[in-house]
GROMACS .gro file of C-alpha atoms in nm:
model
  468
    1MET     CA    1   0.000   0.000   0.000
    2ASP     CA    2   0.154   0.332  -0.112
    3LYS     CA    3   0.174   0.605   0.150
    4LEU     CA    4  -0.035   0.914   0.085
    5TRP     CA    5   0.290   1.112   0.082
    6SER     CA    6   0.487   0.873  -0.144
    7GLY     CA    7   0.507   1.094  -0.456
    8ARG     CA    8   0.853   1.230  -0.384
    9PHE     CA    9   1.005   0.891  -0.291
   10LYS     CA   10   1.176   0.635  -0.515
   11GLU     CA   11   1.179   0.351  -0.262
   12GLN     CA   12   0.934   0.200  -0.020
   13THR     CA   13   0.993   0.247   0.354
   14ALA     CA   14   1.188  -0.046   0.494
   15ALA     CA   15   0.938  -0.295   0.635
   16PHE     CA   16   1.068  -0.304   0.989
   17ALA     CA   17   1.132   0.070   1.000
   18GLY     CA   18   0.778   0.133   0.881
   19GLU     CA   19   0.630  -0.089   1.149
   20TRP     CA   20   0.861   0.054   1.415
   21GLY     CA   21   0.776   0.412   1.324
   22ALA     CA   22   0.400   0.363   1.300
   23SER     CA   23   0.184   0.511   1.574
   24ILE     CA   24  -0.143   0.347   1.471
   25GLY     CA   25  -0.104   0.092   1.752
   26PHE     CA   26  -0.181   0.359   2.012
   27ASP     CA   27  -0.319   0.665   1.834
   28LYS     CA   28  -0.610   0.458   1.699
   29ALA     CA   29  -0.763   0.547   2.037
   30LEU     CA   30  -0.817   0.894   1.887
   31PHE     CA   31  -1.034   0.776   1.596
   32ARG     CA   32  -1.349   0.949   1.723
   33GLN     CA   33  -1.166   1.275   1.782
   34ASP     CA   34  -0.993   1.252   1.444
   35ILE     CA   35  -1.317   1.194   1.255
   36THR     CA   36  -1.498   1.461   1.456
   37GLY     CA   37  -1.225   1.707   1.358
   38SER     CA   38  -1.241   1.594   0.994
   39ILE     CA   39  -1.618   1.644   0.978
   40ALA     CA   40  -1.581   1.998   1.117
   41HIS     CA   41  -1.301   2.066   0.868
   42CYS     CA   42  -1.513   1.932   0.583
   43ARG     CA   43  -1.804   2.158   0.678
   44MET     CA   44  -1.571   2.456   0.698
   45LEU     CA   45  -1.430   2.382   0.350
   46ALA     CA   46  -1.784   2.372   0.210
   47LYS     CA   47  -1.886   2.688   0.395
   48GLN     CA   48  -1.590   2.871   0.247
   49GLY     CA   49  -1.655   2.737  -0.105
   50ILE     CA   50  -1.328   2.543  -0.114
   51ILE     CA   51  -1.523   2.225  -0.184
   52THR     CA   52  -1.886   2.194  -0.298
   53ALA     CA   53  -2.178   2.116  -0.070
   54ASP     CA   54  -2.231   1.787  -0.253
   55GLU     CA   55  -1.868   1.689  -0.202
   56ALA     CA   56  -1.893   1.777   0.165
   57SER     CA   57  -2.205   1.563   0.204
   58VAL     CA   58  -2.036   1.262   0.044
   59ILE     CA   59  -1.726   1.309   0.262
   60GLU     CA   60  -1.926   1.344   0.583
   61ASP     CA   61  -2.137   1.038   0.506
   62GLY     CA   62  -1.820   0.843   0.438
   63LEU     CA   63  -1.662   0.954   0.766
   64ASN     CA   64  -1.972   0.861   0.963
   65SER     CA   65  -1.976   0.516   0.806
   66ILE     CA   66  -1.612   0.467   0.907
   67VAL     CA   67  -1.695   0.552   1.271
   68LYS     CA   68  -1.974   0.295   1.274
   69ASP     CA   69  -1.753   0.025   1.125
   70ILE     CA   70  -1.469   0.094   1.368
   71GLU     CA   71  -1.710   0.081   1.662
   72SER     CA   72  -1.861  -0.245   1.536
   73GLY     CA   73  -1.516  -0.401   1.504
   74SER     CA   74  -1.536  -0.457   1.130
   75ILE     CA   75  -1.236  -0.229   1.073
   76THR     CA   76  -0.904  -0.322   1.228
   77PHE     CA   77  -0.581  -0.127   1.204
   78ASP     CA   78  -0.227  -0.236   1.132
   79SER     CA   79   0.103  -0.061   1.060
   80LYS     CA   80   0.029  -0.020   0.688
   81TYR     CA   81  -0.185   0.279   0.789
   82GLU     CA   82   0.104   0.450   0.975
   83ASP     CA   83  -0.122   0.660   1.198
   84ILE     CA   84  -0.492   0.723   1.264
   85HIS     CA   85  -0.503   1.028   1.034
   86MET     CA   86  -0.368   0.838   0.735
   87ALA     CA   87  -0.588   0.541   0.820
   88VAL     CA   88  -0.908   0.747   0.816
   89GLU     CA   89  -0.811   0.929   0.496
   90SER     CA   90  -0.716   0.603   0.321
   91LEU     CA   91  -1.039   0.433   0.426
   92LEU     CA   92  -1.239   0.735   0.315
   93THR     CA   93  -1.078   0.741  -0.029
   94GLU     CA   94  -1.132   0.367  -0.070
   95ARG     CA   95  -1.504   0.420  -0.002
   96ILE     CA   96  -1.588   0.740  -0.187
   97GLY     CA   97  -1.309   0.769  -0.443
   98ASP     CA   98  -1.117   1.083  -0.538
   99THR     CA   99  -1.356   1.311  -0.351
  100GLY     CA  100  -1.199   1.177  -0.032
  101LYS     CA  101  -0.865   1.321  -0.141
  102LYS     CA  102  -1.005   1.674  -0.111
  103LEU     CA  103  -1.057   1.649   0.265
  104HIS     CA  104  -0.696   1.725   0.349
  105THR     CA  105  -0.706   2.064   0.176
  106ALA     CA  106  -0.587   2.348   0.405
  107ARG     CA  107  -0.470   2.127   0.688
  108SER     CA  108  -0.177   1.905   0.792
  109ARG     CA  109  -0.133   1.602   1.009
  110ASN     CA  110   0.055   1.841   1.239
  111ASP     CA  111  -0.253   2.046   1.325
  112GLN     CA  112  -0.474   1.735   1.309
  113VAL     CA  113  -0.284   1.546   1.577
  114ALA     CA  114  -0.268   1.847   1.809
  115THR     CA  115  -0.642   1.896   1.766
  116ASP     CA  116  -0.722   1.529   1.826
  117LEU     CA  117  -0.515   1.519   2.143
  118LYS     CA  118  -0.668   1.839   2.277
  119ILE     CA  119  -1.023   1.717   2.215
  120TRP     CA  120  -0.943   1.390   2.387
  121LEU     CA  121  -0.764   1.557   2.677
  122LYS     CA  122  -1.047   1.802   2.741
  123GLY     CA  123  -1.277   1.505   2.793
  124GLU     CA  124  -1.032   1.340   3.031
  125ILE     CA  125  -0.992   1.657   3.234
  126LEU     CA  126  -1.369   1.686   3.273
  127ASP     CA  127  -1.384   1.322   3.389
  128ASP     CA  128  -1.107   1.385   3.641
  129LEU     CA  129  -1.281   1.699   3.768
  130THR     CA  130  -1.596   1.494   3.827
  131LEU     CA  131  -1.404   1.230   4.022
  132LEU     CA  132  -1.224   1.491   4.229
  133ARG     CA  133  -1.557   1.650   4.311
  134GLU     CA  134  -1.681   1.313   4.436
  135LEU     CA  135  -1.370   1.282   4.653
  136LEU     CA  136  -1.411   1.633   4.793
  137ASP     CA  137  -1.773   1.558   4.875
  138ALA     CA  138  -1.668   1.237   5.053
  139LEU     CA  139  -1.405   1.424   5.257
  140VAL     CA  140  -1.650   1.693   5.363
  141ALA     CA  141  -1.910   1.429   5.457
  142ARG     CA  142  -1.653   1.247   5.671
  143ALA     CA  143  -1.545   1.574   5.833
  144LYS     CA  144  -1.904   1.660   5.923
  145ALA     CA  145  -1.942   1.321   6.093
  146GLU     CA  146  -1.616   1.343   6.290
  147THR     CA  147  -1.601   1.695   6.431
  148ASP     CA  148  -1.580   1.560   6.788
  149THR     CA  149  -1.343   1.270   6.719
  150ILE     CA  150  -1.005   1.346   6.880
  151MET     CA  151  -0.691   1.186   6.740
  152PRO     CA  152  -0.317   1.246   6.751
  153GLY     CA  153  -0.174   1.503   6.514
  154TYR     CA  154   0.178   1.414   6.405
  155THR     CA  155   0.502   1.572   6.299
  156HIS     CA  156   0.793   1.341   6.208
  157LEU     CA  157   0.535   1.062   6.267
  158GLN     CA  158   0.567   1.145   6.638
  159HIS     CA  159   0.276   1.249   6.857
  160ALA     CA  160   0.255   1.628   6.837
  161GLN     CA  161  -0.079   1.788   6.928
  162PRO     CA  162  -0.438   1.663   6.951
  163VAL     CA  163  -0.661   1.741   6.654
  164SER     CA  164  -1.002   1.631   6.538
  165LEU     CA  165  -1.039   1.367   6.267
  166ALA     CA  166  -1.252   1.622   6.084
  167PHE     CA  167  -0.958   1.863   6.085
  168HIS     CA  168  -0.732   1.593   5.942
  169MET     CA  169  -0.980   1.515   5.665
  170LEU     CA  170  -1.008   1.884   5.580
  171ALA     CA  171  -0.632   1.900   5.528
  172TYR     CA  172  -0.677   1.647   5.247
  173TYR     CA  173  -0.974   1.845   5.122
  174GLN     CA  174  -0.738   2.140   5.067
  175MET     CA  175  -0.492   1.921   4.875
  176PHE     CA  176  -0.751   1.781   4.638
  177LYS     CA  177  -0.920   2.120   4.602
  178ARG     CA  178  -0.590   2.255   4.469
  179ASP     CA  179  -0.572   1.957   4.233
  180ARG     CA  180  -0.914   2.047   4.099
  181GLU     CA  181  -0.811   2.409   4.053
  182ARG     CA  182  -0.496   2.303   3.867
  183LEU     CA  183  -0.701   2.088   3.630
  184MET     CA  184  -0.954   2.364   3.571
  185ASP     CA  185  -0.667   2.597   3.493
  186ALA     CA  186  -0.506   2.341   3.261
  187PHE     CA  187  -0.840   2.302   3.082
  188LEU     CA  188  -0.833   2.670   2.984
  189ARG     CA  189  -0.500   2.627   2.804
  190THR     CA  190  -0.615   2.304   2.641
  191ASP     CA  191  -0.922   2.483   2.511
  192THR     CA  192  -0.752   2.659   2.217
  193LEU     CA  193  -0.790   2.513   1.869
  194PRO     CA  194  -0.481   2.420   1.662
  195LEU     CA  195  -0.679   2.309   1.354
  196GLY     CA  196  -0.630   2.544   1.061
  197SER     CA  197  -0.265   2.610   1.146
  198GLY     CA  198  -0.147   2.378   0.869
  199ALA     CA  199   0.200   2.229   0.891
  200LEU     CA  200   0.348   2.531   1.072
  201SER     CA  201   0.270   2.856   0.889
  202GLY     CA  202  -0.104   2.863   0.827
  203THR     CA  203  -0.265   2.823   0.486
  204SER     CA  204  -0.321   3.030   0.172
  205PHE     CA  205  -0.684   2.916   0.152
  206ASP     CA  206  -0.962   3.139   0.281
  207THR     CA  207  -1.052   2.930   0.588
  208ASP     CA  208  -1.266   3.011   0.891
  209ARG     CA  209  -1.093   2.896   1.208
  210ASP     CA  210  -1.352   3.059   1.433
  211PHE     CA  211  -1.615   2.838   1.267
  212LEU     CA  212  -1.395   2.534   1.336
  213ALA     CA  213  -1.356   2.636   1.701
  214HIS     CA  214  -1.732   2.668   1.740
  215GLU     CA  215  -1.798   2.336   1.567
  216LEU     CA  216  -1.546   2.154   1.786
  217GLY     CA  217  -1.636   2.323   2.115
  218PHE     CA  218  -1.316   2.523   2.162
  219ASN     CA  219  -1.321   2.857   2.340
  220ASP     CA  220  -1.062   3.018   2.109
  221ILE     CA  221  -0.815   2.950   1.829
  222ALA     CA  222  -0.442   2.911   1.882
  223PRO     CA  223  -0.302   3.252   1.780
  224ASN     CA  224   0.030   3.141   1.625
  225ALA     CA  225   0.042   2.853   1.377
  226MET     CA  226   0.401   2.754   1.453
  227ASP     CA  227   0.335   2.737   1.824
  228ALA     CA  228   0.002   2.560   1.771
  229VAL     CA  229   0.156   2.256   1.601
  230SER     CA  230   0.467   2.235   1.819
  231ASP     CA  231   0.305   2.304   2.156
  232ARG     CA  232   0.265   2.019   2.402
  233ASP     CA  233   0.263   2.238   2.712
  234TYR     CA  234  -0.101   2.150   2.770
  235ALA     CA  235  -0.015   1.780   2.782
  236ILE     CA  236   0.281   1.842   3.012
  237GLU     CA  237   0.065   2.060   3.234
  238TYR     CA  238  -0.193   1.783   3.254
  239LEU     CA  239   0.076   1.529   3.341
  240SER     CA  240   0.212   1.763   3.607
  241ALA     CA  241  -0.135   1.799   3.760
  242ALA     CA  242  -0.180   1.422   3.735
  243ALA     CA  243   0.151   1.360   3.912
  244ILE     CA  244   0.049   1.593   4.196
  245ILE     CA  245  -0.290   1.420   4.226
  246MET     CA  246  -0.114   1.086   4.252
  247MET     CA  247   0.128   1.226   4.509
  248HIS     CA  248  -0.167   1.336   4.723
  249LEU     CA  249  -0.341   1.001   4.680
  250SER     CA  250  -0.017   0.826   4.772
  251ARG     CA  251   0.027   1.031   5.090
  252PHE     CA  252  -0.332   0.958   5.190
  253CYS     CA  253  -0.288   0.587   5.115
  254GLU     CA  254   0.032   0.579   5.319
  255GLU     CA  255  -0.155   0.715   5.621
  256LEU     CA  256  -0.442   0.473   5.571
  257ILE     CA  257  -0.198   0.182   5.546
  258ILE     CA  258  -0.029   0.292   5.869
  259TRP     CA  259  -0.362   0.353   6.045
  260ASN     CA  260  -0.481   0.009   5.932
  261SER     CA  261  -0.187  -0.166   6.102
  262SER     CA  262  -0.229  -0.348   6.435
  263GLU     CA  263   0.008  -0.099   6.597
  264PHE     CA  264  -0.231   0.188   6.519
  265GLY     CA  265  -0.571   0.026   6.469
  266PHE     CA  266  -0.731   0.359   6.381
  267ILE     CA  267  -0.923   0.213   6.087
  268GLU     CA  268  -1.039  -0.112   5.937
  269MET     CA  269  -1.038  -0.147   5.561
  270SER     CA  270  -1.342  -0.301   5.400
  271ASP     CA  271  -1.301  -0.661   5.282
  272ALA     CA  272  -1.399  -0.534   4.938
  273TYR     CA  273  -1.075  -0.335   4.919
  274SER     CA  274  -0.841  -0.581   5.093
  275THR     CA  275  -0.683  -0.912   5.000
  276GLY     CA  276  -0.548  -1.212   5.189
  277SER     CA  277  -0.225  -1.408   5.201
  278SER     CA  278  -0.156  -1.733   5.020
  279ILE     CA  279   0.025  -1.872   5.327
  280MET     CA  280  -0.086  -1.672   5.635
  281PRO     CA  281  -0.457  -1.729   5.701
  282GLN     CA  282  -0.494  -1.435   5.938
  283LYS     CA  283  -0.377  -1.167   5.695
  284LYS     CA  284  -0.596  -0.887   5.562
  285ASN     CA  285  -0.379  -0.668   5.343
  286PRO     CA  286  -0.459  -0.312   5.225
  287ASP     CA  287  -0.359  -0.398   4.869
  288MET     CA  288  -0.570  -0.137   4.691
  289ALA     CA  289  -0.413   0.145   4.892
  290GLU     CA  290  -0.070  -0.004   4.827
  291LEU     CA  291  -0.136  -0.029   4.454
  292ILE     CA  292  -0.240   0.335   4.437
  293ARG     CA  293   0.077   0.428   4.624
  294GLY     CA  294   0.279   0.213   4.383
  295LYS     CA  295   0.118   0.348   4.066
  296THR     CA  296   0.225   0.700   4.160
  297GLY     CA  297   0.571   0.624   4.022
  298ARG     CA  298   0.444   0.542   3.675
  299VAL     CA  299   0.263   0.877   3.649
  300TYR     CA  300   0.580   1.056   3.759
  301GLY     CA  301   0.754   0.861   3.481
  302ASP     CA  302   0.493   0.973   3.228
  303LEU     CA  303   0.563   1.337   3.315
  304ILE     CA  304   0.941   1.300   3.298
  305SER     CA  305   0.910   1.108   2.971
  306LEU     CA  306   0.728   1.388   2.790
  307LEU     CA  307   0.938   1.665   2.946
  308THR     CA  308   1.249   1.484   2.826
  309THR     CA  309   1.104   1.428   2.479
  310MET     CA  310   1.027   1.796   2.436
  311LYS     CA  311   1.334   1.952   2.594
  312GLY     CA  312   1.557   1.966   2.286
  313LEU     CA  313   1.312   2.005   1.998
  314PRO     CA  314   1.348   2.293   1.753
  315LEU     CA  315   1.033   2.452   1.612
  316ALA     CA  316   0.802   2.334   1.471
  317TYR     CA  317   0.680   1.971   1.455
  318ASN     CA  318   0.926   1.682   1.493
  319LYS     CA  319   0.859   1.307   1.480
  320ASP     CA  320   0.979   1.285   1.842
  321MET     CA  321   0.644   1.435   1.935
  322GLN     CA  322   0.476   1.110   1.839
  323GLU     CA  323   0.595   1.003   2.185
  324ASP     CA  324   0.348   1.243   2.349
  325LYS     CA  325   0.040   1.023   2.344
  326GLU     CA  326   0.138   0.707   2.529
  327PRO     CA  327   0.241   0.883   2.854
  328VAL     CA  328  -0.070   1.101   2.844
  329PHE     CA  329  -0.296   0.801   2.777
  330ASP     CA  330  -0.126   0.604   3.055
  331ALA     CA  331  -0.145   0.884   3.312
  332ALA     CA  332  -0.510   0.957   3.238
  333LYS     CA  333  -0.604   0.591   3.268
  334THR     CA  334  -0.404   0.554   3.588
  335ILE     CA  335  -0.541   0.854   3.775
  336GLY     CA  336  -0.897   0.780   3.664
  337GLU     CA  337  -0.879   0.424   3.794
  338CYS     CA  338  -0.696   0.524   4.113
  339LEU     CA  339  -0.947   0.795   4.196
  340ARG     CA  340  -1.241   0.558   4.138
  341VAL     CA  341  -1.091   0.290   4.362
  342PHE     CA  342  -0.983   0.539   4.628
  343ILE     CA  343  -1.321   0.711   4.655
  344ASP     CA  344  -1.505   0.382   4.711
  345MET     CA  345  -1.231   0.246   4.941
  346PHE     CA  346  -1.229   0.562   5.153
  347SER     CA  347  -1.608   0.573   5.177
  348SER     CA  348  -1.615   0.214   5.309
  349ILE     CA  349  -1.352   0.260   5.583
  350ASN     CA  350  -1.456   0.204   5.945
  351PHE     CA  351  -1.284   0.454   6.179
  352ASN     CA  352  -1.210   0.336   6.534
  353ARG     CA  353  -1.279   0.646   6.744
  354GLU     CA  354  -1.187   0.474   7.072
  355LYS     CA  355  -0.842   0.372   6.946
  356MET     CA  356  -0.782   0.727   6.821
  357ALA     CA  357  -0.884   0.874   7.155
  358LEU     CA  358  -0.659   0.632   7.346
  359ALA     CA  359  -0.366   0.711   7.118
  360ALA     CA  360  -0.419   1.082   7.175
  361HIS     CA  361  -0.338   1.029   7.545
  362ILE     CA  362   0.009   0.897   7.459
  363GLY     CA  363   0.313   1.112   7.398
  364PHE     CA  364   0.242   1.427   7.605
  365MET     CA  365   0.044   1.594   7.331
  366ASP     CA  366  -0.083   1.841   7.589
  367ALA     CA  367   0.269   1.980   7.645
  368THR     CA  368   0.230   2.278   7.411
  369ASP     CA  369  -0.092   2.377   7.585
  370ALA     CA  370   0.085   2.341   7.919
  371ALA     CA  371   0.349   2.587   7.801
  372ASP     CA  372   0.078   2.822   7.667
  373TYR     CA  373  -0.091   2.801   8.008
  374LEU     CA  374   0.225   2.931   8.175
  375VAL     CA  375   0.262   3.203   7.912
  376ALA     CA  376  -0.090   3.318   8.001
  377LYS     CA  377   0.034   3.341   8.361
  378GLY     CA  378   0.301   3.591   8.253
  379ILE     CA  379   0.599   3.363   8.196
  380PRO     CA  380   0.799   3.422   7.871
  381PHE     CA  381   0.741   3.141   7.618
  382ARG     CA  382   1.102   3.020   7.609
  383GLU     CA  383   1.106   2.991   7.988
  384ALA     CA  384   0.767   2.818   7.984
  385HIS     CA  385   0.898   2.578   7.718
  386GLU     CA  386   1.194   2.491   7.941
  387ILE     CA  387   0.975   2.436   8.249
  388VAL     CA  388   0.733   2.207   8.067
  389GLY     CA  389   1.020   2.020   7.901
  390ARG     CA  390   1.165   1.936   8.244
  391LEU     CA  391   0.818   1.846   8.368
  392VAL     CA  392   0.768   1.607   8.074
  393LEU     CA  393   1.100   1.439   8.151
  394PHE     CA  394   0.994   1.392   8.513
  395CYS     CA  395   0.656   1.248   8.415
  396GLU     CA  396   0.814   1.020   8.157
  397ASN     CA  397   1.052   0.880   8.418
  398CYS     CA  398   0.757   0.825   8.654
  399GLY     CA  399   0.542   0.666   8.384
  400ILE     CA  400   0.261   0.918   8.424
  401GLY     CA  401   0.099   1.188   8.212
  402LEU     CA  402   0.099   1.559   8.282
  403ASP     CA  403  -0.261   1.531   8.394
  404GLU     CA  404  -0.156   1.270   8.655
  405ALA     CA  405   0.116   1.482   8.819
  406PRO     CA  406   0.008   1.607   9.165
  407LEU     CA  407  -0.035   1.983   9.196
  408GLU     CA  408   0.234   2.007   9.464
  409LYS     CA  409   0.483   1.843   9.229
  410LEU     CA  410   0.381   2.078   8.946
  411GLN     CA  411   0.441   2.374   9.174
  412GLU     CA  412   0.796   2.251   9.241
  413PHE     CA  413   0.863   2.317   8.873
  414CYS     CA  414   0.674   2.649   8.873
  415PRO     CA  415   0.463   2.809   9.147
  416LYS     CA  416   0.224   2.947   8.883
  417PHE     CA  417   0.055   2.607   8.841
  418ASP     CA  418  -0.293   2.578   8.993
  419ASN     CA  419  -0.596   2.349   8.963
  420GLU     CA  420  -0.712   2.523   8.642
  421PHE     CA  421  -0.417   2.355   8.470
  422TYR     CA  422  -0.591   2.016   8.461
  423ASP     CA  423  -0.888   2.156   8.271
  424ILE     CA  424  -0.660   2.340   8.028
  425ILE     CA  425  -0.473   2.023   7.926
  426ASP     CA  426  -0.781   1.808   7.870
  427LEU     CA  427  -0.729   1.685   7.513
  428SER     CA  428  -1.061   1.813   7.382
  429ALA     CA  429  -0.986   2.145   7.546
  430CYS     CA  430  -0.641   2.148   7.383
  431ALA     CA  431  -0.795   2.095   7.039
  432ASN     CA  432  -1.071   2.349   7.097
  433ALA     CA  433  -0.823   2.607   7.222
  434LYS     CA  434  -0.677   2.640   6.870
  435THR     CA  435  -0.918   2.912   6.765
  436SER     CA  436  -0.692   3.089   6.516
  437PRO     CA  437  -0.824   3.092   6.157
  438GLY     CA  438  -0.757   2.750   6.006
  439GLY     CA  439  -0.721   2.593   6.351
  440THR     CA  440  -0.861   2.269   6.490
  441SER     CA  441  -1.114   2.413   6.735
  442ARG     CA  442  -1.464   2.282   6.680
  443ASP     CA  443  -1.594   2.621   6.571
  444ARG     CA  444  -1.307   2.668   6.326
  445VAL     CA  445  -1.357   2.318   6.184
  446LEU     CA  446  -1.728   2.385   6.134
  447GLU     CA  447  -1.631   2.711   5.968
  448GLN     CA  448  -1.396   2.524   5.734
  449ILE     CA  449  -1.670   2.275   5.650
  450ARG     CA  450  -1.915   2.555   5.568
  451TYR     CA  451  -1.655   2.729   5.356
  452ALA     CA  452  -1.573   2.402   5.175
  453GLU     CA  453  -1.940   2.348   5.092
  454GLU     CA  454  -1.967   2.704   4.961
  455GLU     CA  455  -1.649   2.660   4.756
  456LEU     CA  456  -1.775   2.345   4.595
  457GLU     CA  457  -2.100   2.513   4.503
  458ASP     CA  458  -1.919   2.816   4.360
  459GLU     CA  459  -1.665   2.604   4.169
  460ASN     CA  460  -1.946   2.407   4.012
  461LYS     CA  461  -2.098   2.733   3.891
  462ILE     CA  462  -1.762   2.853   3.757
  463LEU     CA  463  -1.703   2.523   3.573
  464HIS     CA  464  -2.057   2.526   3.434
  465ASP     CA  465  -2.016   2.883   3.307
  466ALA     CA  466  -1.674   2.807   3.157
  467LEU     CA  467  -1.808   2.512   2.961
  468LYS     CA  468  -2.125   2.675   2.823
   0.00000   0.00000   0.00000
């Protein structure tokens, strides 16, 4: 089968080189986007009088028949087609004759492939935004149910200060909210149309790119033809956002895996998202969380792969850019699947409030509040820090907590101690004392929940308006 570009060549492409260089094996996934773009291009050519209305009708009917046959499985692709663009054009010409050869007027595979990938990626971003919204809703729902659940807050994985479980969940809400904002921002830069840019310099035909943008649902046209065909920033930006999403999922999974261990016992994973051991009958392993944590590396690899591909390319299009699609396809599939599994896994977790409360009494997590108590009595913070540090050492050696130290012993360390101290260092009181904006007091947590609900409502409106 002669290539559609074979006129200038004396020899056929070497068989192995042709197979090796073909992208049809993976870019066939873009057949719907490619044909959608071709139909819009065909209509534009007819509108501008570059082809006749009758020719456009024949071409569009032919393209629609190809879609149906691909979807039914009656068309299969192999390396003879080189890529999806050549495959569709070859199939069209086989079906409708020379009229099919007119479709490629005023365009290039360079602007075709950029258009196909952008159409596809816009759909993926919208799917990811929907999944992230589901996750944000799940986090807010869990926070609302756990405003009074006290647990240890950690730094260096050491007991630090008591917080509410709701507060901890809202920290993840902020992470995934930023992920959603990054994707919405990336969508705006994906929403510019390359089609009509030609190979790199535009076209001498009287085309209507604004018509194409409207037909294909793009907000604007790419303003520079050379940049339009050589730009993959939008794909890199998506991969960057995807890598950050996976990093956040991985951090969350790491905590859930730790909390699920016998040493912590803060949660129990649902059987539906756990697996057993082939040799140890008692085992219940958090495999789904571990897999999400593990798959983070492949998305990082997808990002580095495309960054490395693009880093040395002169303008405009280069064949290296064929390597853009596989990492993007892989990352999109990976984060979509991971988000779906995570949302259901998280929603099915049973939290052990009693274990969390018991753990919060370990590790002198009331020490900061003890120091703050002395500061309120007029003692400079550094001096208060020193006093409480010595008091902690004493209690640790005695095997007791600060709340178990007799008042007379406390007053040996500082005469400012009185009976009020024991109320101040109650763990719920410690958490509720953090009334600064963004703090873990109950009122501040409820405020954060209300604000989160308002944000989600507003972001939905913004997204809806942006996509109209």
